[in-house]
Coordinates of C-alpha atoms and ligand atoms in Angstrom, one line a residue:
M1157 CA -59.6 54.4 24.5
P1158 CA -59.0 50.2 25.5
A1159 CA -57.6 48.3 22.9
K1160 CA -59.9 46.3 20.7
G1161 CA -60.5 42.6 22.1
A1162 CA -60.8 44.2 25.7
Q1163 CA -62.9 43.3 28.1
V1164 CA -63.8 46.1 29.2
D1165 CA -67.2 46.8 31.5
V1166 CA -68.1 49.9 32.4
I1167 CA -70.5 50.7 35.0
V1168 CA -73.2 53.4 35.0
G1169 CA -73.8 54.3 38.6
G1170 CA -71.1 53.6 42.3
G1171 CA -72.8 53.8 44.4
V1172 CA -72.1 50.3 47.7
V1173 CA -73.7 48.3 44.6
G1174 CA -72.0 49.9 41.8
L1175 CA -68.6 49.4 43.4
S1176 CA -69.6 46.4 44.2
V1177 CA -69.8 44.5 40.6
A1178 CA -66.6 46.7 39.7
W1179 CA -64.2 45.7 41.9
R1180 CA -66.0 42.3 41.7
L1181 CA -65.0 42.0 37.9
A1182 CA -62.0 44.4 38.8
R1183 CA -60.6 41.0 40.3
E1184 CA -62.0 38.7 38.2
G1185 CA -59.5 40.9 35.6
R1186 CA -61.7 42.4 33.4
Q1187 CA -61.1 46.0 32.6
V1188 CA -63.4 48.4 34.7
T1189 CA -64.5 51.8 34.6
V1190 CA -67.0 53.2 36.8
V1191 CA -69.1 56.8 35.5
D1192 CA -70.4 58.9 38.1
P1193 CA -70.4 62.5 39.0
A1194 CA -70.5 62.0 42.6
P1195 CA -69.4 58.2 44.5
G1196 CA -70.8 56.9 46.8
R1197 CA -73.1 60.0 47.7
G1198 CA -76.2 58.2 46.2
A1199 CA -78.8 56.2 48.4
S1200 CA -75.4 54.1 50.5
Y1201 CA -74.5 57.9 51.9
A1202 CA -77.6 57.7 53.7
A1203 CA -78.4 53.5 54.4
A1204 CA -78.2 52.9 58.3
G1205 CA -75.8 49.6 56.8
M1206 CA -78.4 47.4 58.3
L1207 CA -77.9 43.4 57.5
A1208 CA -81.3 42.5 59.4
P1209 CA -83.0 40.1 57.0
V1210 CA -84.4 38.9 60.0
S1211 CA -86.0 41.3 61.5
E1212 CA -87.2 43.6 58.4
V1213 CA -88.7 40.6 57.1
T1214 CA -92.8 41.1 56.5
Y1215 CA -95.1 37.5 55.5
T1216 CA -95.2 38.6 52.0
E1217 CA -91.7 39.1 51.5
A1218 CA -90.2 35.0 51.6
P1219 CA -88.2 36.0 48.1
L1220 CA -86.7 39.1 49.7
L1221 CA -85.5 36.9 52.6
R1222 CA -84.4 33.8 51.5
L1223 CA -81.7 37.2 49.5
G1224 CA -81.2 38.8 52.5
V1225 CA -80.0 35.8 54.5
A1226 CA -77.5 33.9 51.1
S1227 CA -75.9 37.5 51.5
L1228 CA -75.4 38.5 55.4
R1229 CA -73.9 34.9 55.5
R1230 CA -71.8 36.0 52.1
W1231 CA -70.6 39.6 53.9
P1232 CA -67.6 37.9 56.3
A1233 CA -65.5 36.9 52.6
F1234 CA -66.5 40.3 51.3
A1235 CA -65.6 42.1 54.0
A1236 CA -62.7 40.5 54.8
E1237 CA -61.6 40.6 50.8
L1238 CA -62.4 43.7 50.3
T1239 CA -59.9 45.2 53.6
E1240 CA -57.6 43.3 52.1
D1241 CA -58.3 44.5 48.6
A1242 CA -58.4 48.3 50.2
G1243 CA -55.3 48.0 52.0
L1244 CA -56.6 48.2 55.4
A1245 CA -57.2 44.8 56.7
G1246 CA -53.9 43.3 58.2
P1247 CA -51.5 44.3 61.2
G1248 CA -50.6 48.3 62.0
T1249 CA -52.9 49.6 59.2
N1250 CA -56.0 50.7 59.2
V1251 CA -58.5 52.8 57.4
G1252 CA -57.0 56.5 56.8
A1253 CA -54.9 55.0 55.1
A1254 CA -57.9 55.0 52.0
P1255 CA -56.1 57.2 48.9
G1256 CA -57.9 60.6 48.9
A1257 CA -61.5 60.5 47.8
A1258 CA -62.0 57.4 49.7
A1259 CA -60.5 59.1 52.8
E1260 CA -62.6 62.3 52.6
L1261 CA -65.8 60.3 51.5
A1262 CA -65.0 57.9 54.4
G1263 CA -64.7 61.0 56.9
P1264 CA -62.9 62.8 58.9
R1265 CA -63.5 60.0 62.6
L1266 CA -61.7 56.8 59.8
G1267 CA -58.8 58.8 60.4
A1268 CA -56.3 58.7 63.9
G1269 CA -58.2 58.4 66.7
A1270 CA -61.2 56.0 65.3
G1271 CA -59.4 53.0 67.2
L1272 CA -59.0 51.5 64.1
A1273 CA -54.6 51.6 63.7
G1274 CA -53.0 48.0 64.3
D1275 CA -55.5 45.8 64.8
G1276 CA -55.6 44.6 62.2
A1277 CA -54.2 41.1 63.2
A1278 CA -57.7 40.9 65.8
G1279 CA -60.4 40.8 62.8
G1280 CA -59.1 44.3 62.4
D1281 CA -60.4 44.1 58.6
A1282 CA -64.1 44.1 60.8
L1283 CA -64.1 46.9 62.7
A1284 CA -62.2 49.2 59.6
L1285 CA -65.9 49.2 58.1
D1286 CA -67.9 48.7 61.7
L1287 CA -68.7 45.4 60.5
R1288 CA -70.7 44.1 63.4
S1289 CA -72.7 41.0 64.7
D1290 CA -74.7 41.4 68.1
G1291 CA -78.6 41.0 66.9
T1292 CA -81.0 43.5 66.5
L1293 CA -84.1 43.9 68.7
D1294 CA -86.9 44.4 68.2
V1295 CA -89.2 45.7 70.9
A1296 CA -92.9 46.0 71.3
F1297 CA -94.4 48.3 74.0
G1298 CA -98.6 47.4 73.0
A1299 CA -100.1 44.6 73.3
D1300 CA -101.0 44.7 69.6
D1301 CA -96.9 44.7 69.2
L1302 CA -96.6 41.9 71.4
A1303 CA -98.8 39.8 69.6
A1304 CA -97.4 40.8 66.2
L1305 CA -94.0 39.7 67.7
D1306 CA -95.5 36.1 68.5
E1307 CA -96.7 36.2 65.1
L1308 CA -93.5 37.2 63.8
A1309 CA -91.7 34.7 66.1
A1310 CA -93.8 31.5 64.9
F1311 CA -92.6 32.7 61.5
M1312 CA -88.9 32.3 62.0
D1313 CA -89.7 29.4 63.9
K1314 CA -91.2 28.3 60.9
L1315 CA -88.0 29.3 58.2
G1316 CA -85.8 27.8 61.0
L1317 CA -84.5 31.4 61.1
P1318 CA -82.9 31.9 64.6
V1319 CA -85.1 34.3 67.3
E1320 CA -85.8 34.4 70.7
R1321 CA -89.3 35.8 72.3
L1322 CA -87.8 38.1 75.6
T1323 CA -90.2 40.5 78.2
G1324 CA -89.7 43.7 79.4
R1325 CA -87.4 42.9 81.8
E1326 CA -84.9 40.9 79.7
C1327 CA -85.0 43.6 77.3
R1328 CA -84.0 46.1 79.3
R1329 CA -80.6 43.4 81.2
L1330 CA -79.8 43.5 77.1
E1331 CA -80.0 47.3 76.6
P1332 CA -80.2 49.2 79.6
M1333 CA -80.8 52.9 78.5
L1334 CA -84.5 51.2 76.6
A1335 CA -88.1 53.3 77.7
P1336 CA -89.4 51.5 81.1
S1337 CA -92.9 51.0 79.4
V1338 CA -90.7 48.0 76.1
R1339 CA -92.9 45.1 77.4
G1340 CA -90.6 42.9 75.3
G1341 CA -89.1 42.0 72.6
L1342 CA -87.6 39.9 69.9
L1343 CA -83.7 39.3 69.5
A1344 CA -82.6 38.4 66.4
P1345 CA -78.6 37.1 67.3
G1346 CA -77.7 37.1 63.4
D1347 CA -78.3 39.9 62.9
A1348 CA -75.7 42.3 61.7
W1349 CA -74.9 45.8 60.9
V1350 CA -71.8 48.0 58.7
D1351 CA -71.0 51.9 58.1
P1352 CA -72.1 51.9 54.5
R1353 CA -69.8 54.8 54.2
R1354 CA -66.8 52.3 54.9
V1355 CA -67.6 50.1 52.7
T1356 CA -68.3 52.9 49.7
A1357 CA -64.7 54.2 51.3
A1358 CA -62.6 51.0 51.1
L1359 CA -64.4 50.2 47.3
L1360 CA -63.2 53.2 46.1
A1361 CA -59.5 52.7 47.9
A1362 CA -59.6 48.5 46.4
L1363 CA -60.8 50.1 42.9
E1364 CA -57.8 52.3 42.8
R1365 CA -55.2 49.4 43.9
L1366 CA -56.3 47.3 41.7
G1367 CA -55.8 49.7 38.2
A1368 CA -59.4 50.5 37.6
E1369 CA -60.9 53.8 36.5
V1370 CA -63.3 55.7 38.2
V1371 CA -64.7 59.3 35.4
R1372 CA -66.2 61.3 37.8
A1373 CA -69.2 62.3 35.1
R1374 CA -72.7 61.8 34.9
V1375 CA -74.0 59.4 31.8
T1376 CA -76.0 61.1 29.4
E1377 CA -77.6 58.2 27.5
L1378 CA -76.6 54.3 26.9
L1379 CA -74.9 53.7 22.5
R1380 CA -76.7 51.9 20.5
E1381 CA -75.8 50.9 17.2
G1382 CA -77.4 47.5 15.7
G1383 CA -79.4 46.1 18.3
R1384 CA -77.1 46.0 21.2
V1385 CA -76.1 48.8 23.7
T1386 CA -71.8 49.9 23.0
G1387 CA -71.0 51.8 25.4
V1388 CA -72.7 55.5 26.8
R1389 CA -72.3 58.9 27.0
L1390 CA -71.2 61.1 29.5
A1391 CA -72.5 65.2 29.9
T1392 CA -70.4 68.1 28.3
P1393 CA -67.5 67.4 29.6
E1394 CA -65.3 69.9 31.9
P1395 CA -61.6 70.3 33.0
Y1396 CA -60.4 67.9 35.9
G1397 CA -59.3 69.1 39.0
T1398 CA -62.5 69.9 40.3
G1399 CA -60.9 68.2 44.1
P1400 CA -61.7 65.0 45.3
G1401 CA -65.2 64.4 46.1
G1402 CA -66.0 67.7 43.5
G1403 CA -70.0 67.4 41.8
A1404 CA -72.4 66.2 43.7
G1405 CA -70.4 65.3 46.3
D1406 CA -70.9 68.2 48.0
G1407 CA -74.2 68.3 48.3
G1408 CA -74.8 69.4 51.8
G1409 CA -74.6 65.7 52.8
H1410 CA -77.9 65.1 51.2
G1411 CA -76.4 62.4 49.2
E1412 CA -77.8 64.0 46.5
V1413 CA -76.6 63.8 42.9
R1414 CA -77.3 67.6 41.3
P1415 CA -77.8 66.8 37.5
G1416 CA -75.5 68.9 36.7
A1417 CA -72.6 67.5 38.2
K1418 CA -69.5 68.5 36.8
A1419 CA -67.4 65.6 34.8
E1420 CA -64.6 65.5 36.3
T1421 CA -62.4 62.3 36.4
R1422 CA -59.7 60.3 38.4
A1423 CA -57.3 58.1 36.4
G1424 CA -56.9 54.5 39.0
A1425 CA -53.8 53.9 40.0
R1426 CA -51.6 51.3 41.3
T1427 CA -49.0 51.5 44.3
G1428 CA -49.1 55.6 42.6
A1429 CA -49.4 54.9 39.3
R1430 CA -50.8 57.2 37.6
K1431 CA -52.7 55.8 34.6
E1432 CA -53.3 58.7 32.0
T1433 CA -56.9 57.8 30.6
G1434 CA -57.4 61.3 28.2
A1435 CA -61.1 60.9 30.0
E1436 CA -60.7 65.2 30.3
T1437 CA -61.6 65.8 26.9
R1438 CA -64.3 62.2 26.1
A1439 CA -67.4 62.5 25.1
E1440 CA -68.5 58.6 24.6
I1441 CA -66.5 55.0 27.0
R1442 CA -67.0 52.2 24.0
A1443 CA -68.5 49.1 26.3
E1444 CA -68.6 45.4 25.5
R1445 CA -70.7 45.6 28.6
V1446 CA -72.3 47.8 29.8
V1447 CA -73.3 47.2 33.8
L1448 CA -76.8 49.6 34.5
T1449 CA -75.9 50.2 38.5
A1450 CA -77.6 53.5 39.5
G1451 CA -80.0 53.4 41.8
A1452 CA -83.5 55.8 41.8
W1453 CA -81.9 56.7 39.3
S1454 CA -81.7 53.6 36.3
G1455 CA -85.0 54.6 35.2
E1456 CA -83.7 57.5 33.6
L1457 CA -81.3 55.6 31.7
A1458 CA -83.1 52.3 30.4
E1459 CA -86.5 50.9 30.9
V1460 CA -86.6 49.2 33.8
P1461 CA -89.2 50.2 36.7
V1462 CA -87.4 52.0 39.6
R1463 CA -88.3 54.7 41.1
P1464 CA -87.1 56.5 44.1
V1465 CA -88.0 56.4 47.9
K1466 CA -86.8 58.8 50.0
G1467 CA -85.9 58.0 53.0
Q1468 CA -84.5 61.0 55.3
I1469 CA -82.4 59.9 59.1
M1470 CA -79.7 61.6 61.2
R1471 CA -77.3 60.7 62.8
L1472 CA -76.8 61.6 66.6
R1473 CA -73.2 61.6 68.9
S1474 CA -73.5 60.1 71.7
P1475 CA -69.8 60.2 74.2
Q1476 CA -70.8 57.3 75.5
P1477 CA -72.7 54.3 73.7
L1478 CA -76.6 54.3 74.7
L1479 CA -76.9 50.8 72.5
T1480 CA -74.7 47.1 71.6
R1481 CA -77.0 46.5 69.3
C1482 CA -79.6 47.5 67.1
V1483 CA -82.9 48.2 68.6
R1484 CA -86.2 48.6 66.9
G1485 CA -89.7 49.2 67.3
T1486 CA -92.3 50.0 65.9
V1487 CA -93.9 53.5 67.0
H1488 CA -97.3 55.5 66.1
G1489 CA -97.8 52.6 63.3
S1490 CA -94.6 53.8 62.1
S1491 CA -90.9 51.7 62.2
V1492 CA -88.4 53.1 64.1
Y1493 CA -84.6 52.2 63.9
L1494 CA -81.3 52.9 66.4
V1495 CA -77.9 51.3 65.2
P1496 CA -74.6 51.8 67.4
R1497 CA -71.6 52.7 65.4
G1498 CA -68.0 51.9 66.5
D1499 CA -67.4 55.6 66.8
G1500 CA -70.1 56.5 69.3
E1501 CA -72.3 57.6 66.6
L1502 CA -75.7 56.7 66.4
V1503 CA -78.1 56.7 63.4
V1504 CA -81.9 57.1 63.8
G1505 CA -83.8 55.8 60.7
A1506 CA -85.6 56.1 58.7
T1507 CA -88.4 58.1 56.7
Q1508 CA -90.7 56.3 53.9
E1509 CA -91.5 58.4 50.9
E1510 CA -92.6 58.8 47.8
L1511 CA -92.1 61.5 47.2
G1512 CA -90.3 61.7 43.6
F1513 CA -86.8 62.6 43.2
D1514 CA -87.0 64.7 46.0
T1515 CA -84.3 64.7 48.6
R1516 CA -85.1 67.4 51.0
V1517 CA -84.6 67.4 55.3
T1518 CA -87.8 68.7 56.5
A1519 CA -88.6 68.9 60.0
G1520 CA -92.0 67.0 60.4
G1521 CA -89.5 64.9 58.6
L1522 CA -86.8 64.7 61.5
Y1523 CA -89.8 65.2 64.0
E1524 CA -91.3 62.5 63.9
L1525 CA -88.0 60.8 63.9
L1526 CA -87.0 62.1 67.3
R1527 CA -90.2 61.9 68.8
D1528 CA -90.1 57.3 67.6
A1529 CA -86.6 57.0 68.4
R1530 CA -87.8 58.9 71.9
E1531 CA -89.8 56.5 72.7
L1532 CA -87.1 53.7 72.5
V1533 CA -84.4 55.8 74.0
P1534 CA -85.7 58.3 75.8
G1535 CA -81.9 59.6 76.8
V1536 CA -81.5 59.9 72.7
T1537 CA -83.1 64.1 73.4
E1538 CA -79.7 64.5 74.7
L1539 CA -77.1 62.9 72.6
E1540 CA -75.7 65.9 69.3
V1541 CA -77.0 66.1 66.0
A1542 CA -74.3 64.8 63.7
D1543 CA -75.7 64.4 60.2
V1544 CA -78.8 64.5 58.0
V1545 CA -79.9 62.8 55.3
A1546 CA -82.0 62.2 52.5
G1547 CA -81.2 59.9 50.1
L1548 CA -83.4 58.0 47.6
R1549 CA -84.1 53.8 47.7
P1550 CA -84.7 52.5 44.5
G1551 CA -87.9 50.7 45.0
T1552 CA -89.3 48.2 42.4
P1553 CA -92.6 47.3 42.1
D1554 CA -91.9 43.6 44.1
N1555 CA -88.8 45.2 45.3
L1556 CA -87.3 42.4 44.7
P1557 CA -83.8 44.2 42.4
V1558 CA -83.4 43.9 39.4
I1559 CA -80.4 41.6 38.3
G1560 CA -79.2 39.7 34.9
P1561 CA -78.4 40.7 31.1
S1562 CA -81.2 43.1 29.9
G1563 CA -83.5 42.2 27.0
T1564 CA -80.6 44.1 25.4
P1565 CA -77.1 42.7 24.6
G1566 CA -74.4 44.5 25.7
L1567 CA -76.9 45.2 29.4
T1568 CA -77.0 44.5 32.5
F1569 CA -78.7 45.5 35.1
A1570 CA -77.4 45.4 39.2
T1571 CA -80.2 47.8 40.0
G1572 CA -83.5 48.1 42.1
H1573 CA -82.6 47.3 45.8
H1574 CA -85.1 49.4 47.6
R1575 CA -84.4 48.9 50.9
G1576 CA -81.2 46.2 50.6
G1577 CA -78.9 47.4 48.6
V1578 CA -76.3 47.5 51.4
L1579 CA -77.6 44.1 52.8
L1580 CA -77.5 42.4 48.9
A1581 CA -74.0 43.9 47.7
P1582 CA -71.4 40.4 48.2
L1583 CA -75.1 38.3 46.8
T1584 CA -75.3 41.0 43.9
T1585 CA -71.7 41.0 42.6
A1586 CA -72.3 36.6 43.3
I1587 CA -75.4 36.8 40.9
L1588 CA -72.7 38.4 38.3
L1589 CA -70.5 36.1 38.1
G1590 CA -72.9 32.9 37.8
E1591 CA -72.6 31.6 40.8
E1592 CA -76.0 32.3 42.0
G1593 CA -78.5 30.5 40.0
E1594 CA -81.0 29.7 41.8
L1595 CA -81.6 33.1 43.8
A1596 CA -80.3 34.9 40.2
A1597 CA -83.8 33.5 38.7
L1598 CA -85.8 35.5 42.4
C1599 CA -84.3 38.4 40.8
S1600 CA -84.3 38.4 37.4
P1601 CA -85.3 41.3 35.1
E1602 CA -87.0 38.8 32.8
R1603 CA -89.8 39.2 34.7
F1604 CA -90.8 42.5 34.4
Q1605 CA -92.0 42.2 30.2
G1606 CA -90.0 43.7 27.4
I1607 CA -87.3 46.6 29.8
S1608 CA -84.0 47.1 27.5
Ligands
FAD2809 C1 -82.3 56.2 55.0 C2 -81.6 55.0 54.2 C3 -82.1 53.8 54.8 C4 -81.6 53.2 54.4 N1 -80.8 52.1 54.7 C5 -80.2 50.5 54.9 C6 -79.6 49.4 55.9 O1 -80.1 49.4 56.9 N2 -79.7 48.0 55.2 C7 -79.7 48.2 53.7 O2 -79.5 47.3 53.0 N3 -80.0 49.0 53.0 C8 -80.5 50.4 53.2 N4 -81.1 51.5 52.4 C9 -81.0 50.9 50.8 C10 -79.7 51.4 50.3 O3 -79.2 52.4 50.6 C11 -79.9 50.8 49.1 O4 -80.3 49.7 48.6 C12 -78.0 51.1 48.7 O5 -77.7 51.7 48.9 C13 -78.7 50.8 47.1 O6 -77.0 51.6 46.0 P1 -77.3 51.9 44.5 O7 -75.7 51.9 44.5 O8 -78.0 51.2 43.8 O9 -77.0 52.6 44.3 P2 -77.2 54.3 45.2 O10 -76.3 54.5 46.4 O11 -77.9 55.6 44.7 O12 -76.3 55.1 43.9 C14 -76.6 54.5 42.9 C15 -75.4 56.0 42.3 O13 -75.6 56.2 41.0 C16 -74.9 57.5 40.1 N5 -75.6 58.3 38.9 C17 -76.9 58.0 39.0 N6 -77.7 58.8 38.0 C18 -76.6 58.5 37.5 C19 -76.0 59.1 35.3 N7 -77.0 59.4 34.8 N8 -75.0 59.1 35.6 C20 -73.7 58.0 36.4 N9 -73.9 58.2 37.4 C21 -74.9 58.2 38.0 C22 -75.8 58.2 41.5 O14 -74.5 59.6 41.4 C23 -75.0 56.9 43.2 O15 -74.0 57.3 43.3 C24 -81.5 52.9 52.8 C25 -81.5 53.4 52.4 C26 -82.2 55.3 52.8 C27 -82.5 56.4 52.0

C-alpha cells in the first residue's frame, strides 16, 4: 500500500482514455495505479482512430466540434511526448521495443518489418503510432447527397474550418480507386488518424517506464467512507501469472470484457527493475482520488449516464494501399468509412447499434459494412479479411464526454467519449490537469443533476 500522504490516483479502466489520464498524471509525479482486467481491449481496441472533428460534425453538435478541434490541435505534441516516454522516438528505435504486454496488444505487425526502425529522426514518433494527417474525403453519389455536402461546406465555412468542395473527377484524381458513380466530395484537409492499438500499446509502455502500476483485475465497487470515495474493491484475486494480455484480453479479438476475468497484476518497472506490489493478494486499493474511466461500463460503478453503443468494424489486408486518405460516404442511409493504415490494412467501419452489452459480430453487420464500402471503393471485395471486432462506445445523452470531479469527493469522471475517445484523449487529460477551463465547462459532470 502506498505511504500515507502519497498522492495516489487509482484509474479504473485502461482504455485509451484511462491510460492517457494515467500517463499524464504519472508524468506530473503522481503515484498512479491503473486497474483493468484487460487494458486496451475495450472500445479502444475496436476504434478506427479517426481524428476527424470536421468530417464527423453534424449541425447539432457544435460543442463537440469545439472539443474535437481543440483536441486535434493537441495530438502532435501528445504523440511526440508519448512516443518519447514509451521509448519509441528517436533514431534507431522502433515500436517493437514496447515491453511485454504492450507489444502483445499492438500485435506482431509492430515488430520487424513494420518499416518503423530508424525513422525516428524523420518523424518516427508519428509513424510509431501511425499518426497521419492527409485529411478526410467525404463523397456523394446522388443529388441529395451533393446538396447535403454543399450545406455542410457552407456550415464549415461559417465556422472558419477549412474544407474544399470537389467534383467527382477531382475526387477520383485524389483517390483513383473510388467508384465511377461518385459525383462529388468534400475534402477536410486538416483531419487526421492514428492507430489506436499502437496508442494504447505505447501508453502501457510509457506507464511501465514511468514506474506506474497496472493491476489486471476488475473493480467490483468503489469504496465509500464518510461521504467520500476512498478506493476500489477488486474481484477475487487469483495468483499472478495468467500470461501477458490474460483475462479478457483473450476474448477472440472482440474487444469485450468478460466480467469474471482473472485478476492479474503487473508491477510497474523502470529500466527493468520490478516493483513488488503484493497486489496478488490485494482485495482493495486505497486512493486519494479514483478516476472512473471504465468506458461503456462506467455506469456499473457510479451514477453516471453512460450507455453502450455497439460498433462492428473490420480490417482488410491489402497488398497495395487502395487509398491514401480517409474516405467516407452515406450509402443506403448509413454512414460508412474507410481508413488506410500505414502497414497496408484498410479499416472499414462502423455500425451503430443500441443493443446493450452485446459484442457479437454478426453476419448482417459485416454484410452491411462490405456492401456499403463496395459502393465507395469497389476493390475492397478483393481484399483479405484480417480482423473483425465489435466494441462498445460509451454514449451519453448529449453525446459529450463527462470529465471532471463528480458530486462525491474523491471521485473524478473521465468517461462518455462515445464516438470520439481517441480524438478526445489529449483534451481529456488537459481538462483534468486544469489546462482547459472554458472547454472543461462543456464536459462538466454538473450538467447531469445528482450524479455521484
Ligand atoms: C467500431 C468503433 C469505431 C470507433 N472509431 C473511432 C474513431 O475513429 N475515432 C475516435 O476518436 N473514436 C472512435 N471510437 C470511439 C472510441 O473507441 C471510444 O470513444 C474510446 O475507445 C473510449 O475509450 P475509453 O477508454 O473510455 O473506453 P474503453 O476503451 O472501452 O476502455 C474502458 C476500459 O475499462 C475497463 N473496465 C470496464 N469495467 C471495469 C471494471 N469494473 N474494473 C476495471 N476495469 C474495467 C475495460 O476492460 C476497458 O479496458 C470508435 C468506437 C467503436 C466501437
